[in-house]
mmCIF file of C-alpha atoms in Angstrom:
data_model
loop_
_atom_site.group_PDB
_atom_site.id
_atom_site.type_symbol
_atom_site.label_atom_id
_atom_site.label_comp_id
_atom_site.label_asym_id
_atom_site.label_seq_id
_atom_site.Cartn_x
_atom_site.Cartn_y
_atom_site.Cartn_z
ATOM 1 C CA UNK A 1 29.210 -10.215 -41.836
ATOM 2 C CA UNK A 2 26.202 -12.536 -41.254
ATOM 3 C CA UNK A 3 28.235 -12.701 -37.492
ATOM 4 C CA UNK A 4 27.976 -8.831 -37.084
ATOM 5 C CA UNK A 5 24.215 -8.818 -38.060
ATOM 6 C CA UNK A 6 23.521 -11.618 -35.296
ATOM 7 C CA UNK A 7 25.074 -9.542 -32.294
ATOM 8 C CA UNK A 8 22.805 -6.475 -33.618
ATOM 9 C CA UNK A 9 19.707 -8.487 -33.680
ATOM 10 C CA UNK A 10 20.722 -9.840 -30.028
ATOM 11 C CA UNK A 11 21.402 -6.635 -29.080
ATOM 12 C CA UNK A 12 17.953 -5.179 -30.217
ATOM 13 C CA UNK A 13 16.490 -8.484 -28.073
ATOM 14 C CA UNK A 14 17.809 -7.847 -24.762
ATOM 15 C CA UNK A 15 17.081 -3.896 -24.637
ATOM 16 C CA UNK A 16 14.491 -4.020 -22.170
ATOM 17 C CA UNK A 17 10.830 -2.642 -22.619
ATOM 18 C CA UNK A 18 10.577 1.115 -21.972
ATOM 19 C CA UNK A 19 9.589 1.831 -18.040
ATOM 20 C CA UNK A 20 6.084 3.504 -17.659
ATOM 21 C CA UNK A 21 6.609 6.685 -16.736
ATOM 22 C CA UNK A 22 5.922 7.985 -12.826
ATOM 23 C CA UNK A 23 2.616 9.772 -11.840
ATOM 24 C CA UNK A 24 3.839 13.294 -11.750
ATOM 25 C CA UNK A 25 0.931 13.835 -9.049
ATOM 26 C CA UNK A 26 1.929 13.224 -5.318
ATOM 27 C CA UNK A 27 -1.063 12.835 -2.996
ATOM 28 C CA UNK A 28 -0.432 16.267 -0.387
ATOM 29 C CA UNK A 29 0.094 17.978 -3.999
ATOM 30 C CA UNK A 30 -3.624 16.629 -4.858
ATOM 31 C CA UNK A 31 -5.421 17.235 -1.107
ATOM 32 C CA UNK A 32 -3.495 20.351 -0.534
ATOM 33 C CA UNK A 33 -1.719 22.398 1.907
ATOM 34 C CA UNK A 34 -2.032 21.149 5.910
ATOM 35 C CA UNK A 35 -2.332 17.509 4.884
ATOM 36 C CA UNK A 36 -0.025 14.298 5.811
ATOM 37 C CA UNK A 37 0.019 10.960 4.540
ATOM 38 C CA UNK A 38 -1.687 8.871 7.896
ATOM 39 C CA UNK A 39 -2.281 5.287 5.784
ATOM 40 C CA UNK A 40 -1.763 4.223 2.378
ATOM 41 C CA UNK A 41 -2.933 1.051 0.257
ATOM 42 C CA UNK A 42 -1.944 -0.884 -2.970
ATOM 43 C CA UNK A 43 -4.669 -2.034 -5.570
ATOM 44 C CA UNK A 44 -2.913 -4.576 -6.677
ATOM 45 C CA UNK A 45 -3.007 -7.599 -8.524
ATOM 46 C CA UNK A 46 0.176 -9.073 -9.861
ATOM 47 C CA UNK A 47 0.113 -5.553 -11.067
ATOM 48 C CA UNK A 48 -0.046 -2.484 -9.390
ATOM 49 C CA UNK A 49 -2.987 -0.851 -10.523
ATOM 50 C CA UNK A 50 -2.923 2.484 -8.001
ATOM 51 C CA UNK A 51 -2.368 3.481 -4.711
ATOM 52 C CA UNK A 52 -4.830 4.837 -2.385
ATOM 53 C CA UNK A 53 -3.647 7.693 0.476
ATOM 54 C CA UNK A 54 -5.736 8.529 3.429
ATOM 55 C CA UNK A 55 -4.613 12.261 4.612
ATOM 56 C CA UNK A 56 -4.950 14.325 7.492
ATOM 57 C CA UNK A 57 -5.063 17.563 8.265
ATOM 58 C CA UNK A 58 -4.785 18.533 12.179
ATOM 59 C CA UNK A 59 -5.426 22.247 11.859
ATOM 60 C CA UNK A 60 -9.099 21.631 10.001
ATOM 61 C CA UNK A 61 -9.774 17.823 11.131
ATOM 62 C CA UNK A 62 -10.366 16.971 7.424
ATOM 63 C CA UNK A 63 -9.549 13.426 6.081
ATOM 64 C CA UNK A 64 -8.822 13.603 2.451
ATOM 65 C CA UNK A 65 -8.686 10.340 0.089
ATOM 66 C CA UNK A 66 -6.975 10.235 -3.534
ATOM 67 C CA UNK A 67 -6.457 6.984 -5.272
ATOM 68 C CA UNK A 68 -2.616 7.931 -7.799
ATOM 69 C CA UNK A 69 -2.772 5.922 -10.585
ATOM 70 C CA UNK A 70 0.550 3.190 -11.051
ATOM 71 C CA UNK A 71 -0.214 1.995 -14.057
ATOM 72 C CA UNK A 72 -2.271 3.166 -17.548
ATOM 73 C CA UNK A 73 -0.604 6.259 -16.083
ATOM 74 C CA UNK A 74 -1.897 9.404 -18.701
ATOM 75 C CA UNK A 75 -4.527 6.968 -20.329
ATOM 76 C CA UNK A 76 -7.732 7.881 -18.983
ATOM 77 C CA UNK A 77 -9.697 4.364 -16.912
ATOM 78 C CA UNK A 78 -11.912 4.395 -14.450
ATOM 79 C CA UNK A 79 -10.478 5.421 -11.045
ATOM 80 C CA UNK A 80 -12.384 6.036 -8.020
ATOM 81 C CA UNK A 81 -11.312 7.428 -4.309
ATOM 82 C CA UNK A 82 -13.711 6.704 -1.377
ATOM 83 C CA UNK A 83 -14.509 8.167 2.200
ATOM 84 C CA UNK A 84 -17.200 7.115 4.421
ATOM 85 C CA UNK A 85 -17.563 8.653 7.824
ATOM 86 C CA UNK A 86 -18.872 6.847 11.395
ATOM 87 C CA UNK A 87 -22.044 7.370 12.027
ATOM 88 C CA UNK A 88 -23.311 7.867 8.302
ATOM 89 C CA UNK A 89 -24.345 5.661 5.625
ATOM 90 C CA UNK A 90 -22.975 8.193 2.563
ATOM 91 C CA UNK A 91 -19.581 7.261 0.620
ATOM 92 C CA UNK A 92 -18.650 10.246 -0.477
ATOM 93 C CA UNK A 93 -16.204 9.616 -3.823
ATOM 94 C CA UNK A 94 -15.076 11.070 -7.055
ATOM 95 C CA UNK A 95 -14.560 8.539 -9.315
ATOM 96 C CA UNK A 96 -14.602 9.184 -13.555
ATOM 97 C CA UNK A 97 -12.224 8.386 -16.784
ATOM 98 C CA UNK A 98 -9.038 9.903 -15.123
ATOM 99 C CA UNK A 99 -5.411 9.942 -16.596
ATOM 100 C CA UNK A 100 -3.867 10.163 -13.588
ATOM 101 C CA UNK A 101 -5.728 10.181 -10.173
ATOM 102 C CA UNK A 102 -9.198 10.375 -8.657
ATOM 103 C CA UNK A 103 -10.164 12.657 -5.541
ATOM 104 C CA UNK A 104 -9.853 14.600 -3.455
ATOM 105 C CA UNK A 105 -12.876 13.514 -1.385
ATOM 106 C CA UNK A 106 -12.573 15.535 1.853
ATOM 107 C CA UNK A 107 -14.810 15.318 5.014
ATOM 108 C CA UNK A 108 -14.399 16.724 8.390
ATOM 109 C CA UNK A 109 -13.826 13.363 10.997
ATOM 110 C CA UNK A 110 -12.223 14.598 13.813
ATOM 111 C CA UNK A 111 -12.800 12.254 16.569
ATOM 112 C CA UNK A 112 -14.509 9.602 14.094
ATOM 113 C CA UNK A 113 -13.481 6.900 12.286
ATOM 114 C CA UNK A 114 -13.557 6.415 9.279
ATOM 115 C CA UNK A 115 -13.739 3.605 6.362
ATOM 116 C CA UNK A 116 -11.772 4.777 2.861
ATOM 117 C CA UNK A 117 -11.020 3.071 -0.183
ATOM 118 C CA UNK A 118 -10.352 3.348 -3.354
ATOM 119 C CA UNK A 119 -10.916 1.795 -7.489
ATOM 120 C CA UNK A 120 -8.800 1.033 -10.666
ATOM 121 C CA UNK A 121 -9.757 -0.509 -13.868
ATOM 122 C CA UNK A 122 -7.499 -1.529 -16.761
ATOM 123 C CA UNK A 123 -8.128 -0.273 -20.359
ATOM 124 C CA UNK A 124 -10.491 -3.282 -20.860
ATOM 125 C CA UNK A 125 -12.986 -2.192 -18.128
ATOM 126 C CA UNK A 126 -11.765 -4.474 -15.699
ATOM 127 C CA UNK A 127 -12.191 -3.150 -11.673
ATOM 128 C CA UNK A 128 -9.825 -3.840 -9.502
ATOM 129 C CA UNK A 129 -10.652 -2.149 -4.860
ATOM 130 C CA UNK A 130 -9.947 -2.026 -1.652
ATOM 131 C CA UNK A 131 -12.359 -0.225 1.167
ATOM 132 C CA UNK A 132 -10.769 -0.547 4.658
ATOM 133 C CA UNK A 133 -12.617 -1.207 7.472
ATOM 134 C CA UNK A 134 -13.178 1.322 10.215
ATOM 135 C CA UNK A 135 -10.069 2.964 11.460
ATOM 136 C CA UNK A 136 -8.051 6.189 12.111
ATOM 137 C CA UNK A 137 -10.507 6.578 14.980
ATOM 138 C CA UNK A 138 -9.985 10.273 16.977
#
């Protein structure tokens, strides 16, 4: 008996920790119709926090930036997405208490380049970014 009640406690140990689930958001679902996936980066630390997607979309010559969450996913943290385009000093971003994404932030840069970025913060407040240089230029 006392056997049978060690293999069940075993057992309970090596079930592994339930898998966050996946952002249900893709990033052409969040900029919209016309748009492709030109760059994407990881904020990452030994975690990955989010992932930021630069977009394009030929037939307008909008960029589009959205930051999808990868972790806290559904648990509303600070999340930010970024766009800044050559030959202007504005950032333009969305960034708020989101569950699952920040953005879209689209400009028109057709034959610009153009600096985007994005930020993610763990439930404690903690930021975590990355802001490109200048690229995608044309």
């Amino acid at each position: 008996m006392a056997a049978a009640a060690i293999v069940a406690v075993l057992a309970l140990l090596a079930v592994p920790a339930p898998a966050q689930a996946a952002n249900p958001y893709s990033p052409q679902g969040v900029c919209g119709s016309g748009y492709s996936v030109i760059d994407s980066a990881p904020i990452s630390t030994s975690k990955l926090w989010a992932t930021v997607y630069l977009l394009y979309n030929s037939g307008n010559g909008n960029n589009c930036v959205v930051t999808i969450k990868q972790a806290d996913i559904g648990t509303a943290t600070y999340t930010e997405a970024k766009l800044q385009i050559e030959g202007s000093s504005t950032v333009y971003r969305d960034g708020g208490s989101y569950s699952y994404y920040a953005g879209p932030v689209r400009r028109y840069a057709a034959g610009k380049c153009v600096r985007w970025g994005g930020v993610a913060s763990d439930r404690a407040g903690q930021s975590f970014s990355i802001w490109s240089g200048w690229e995608h230029c044309g």
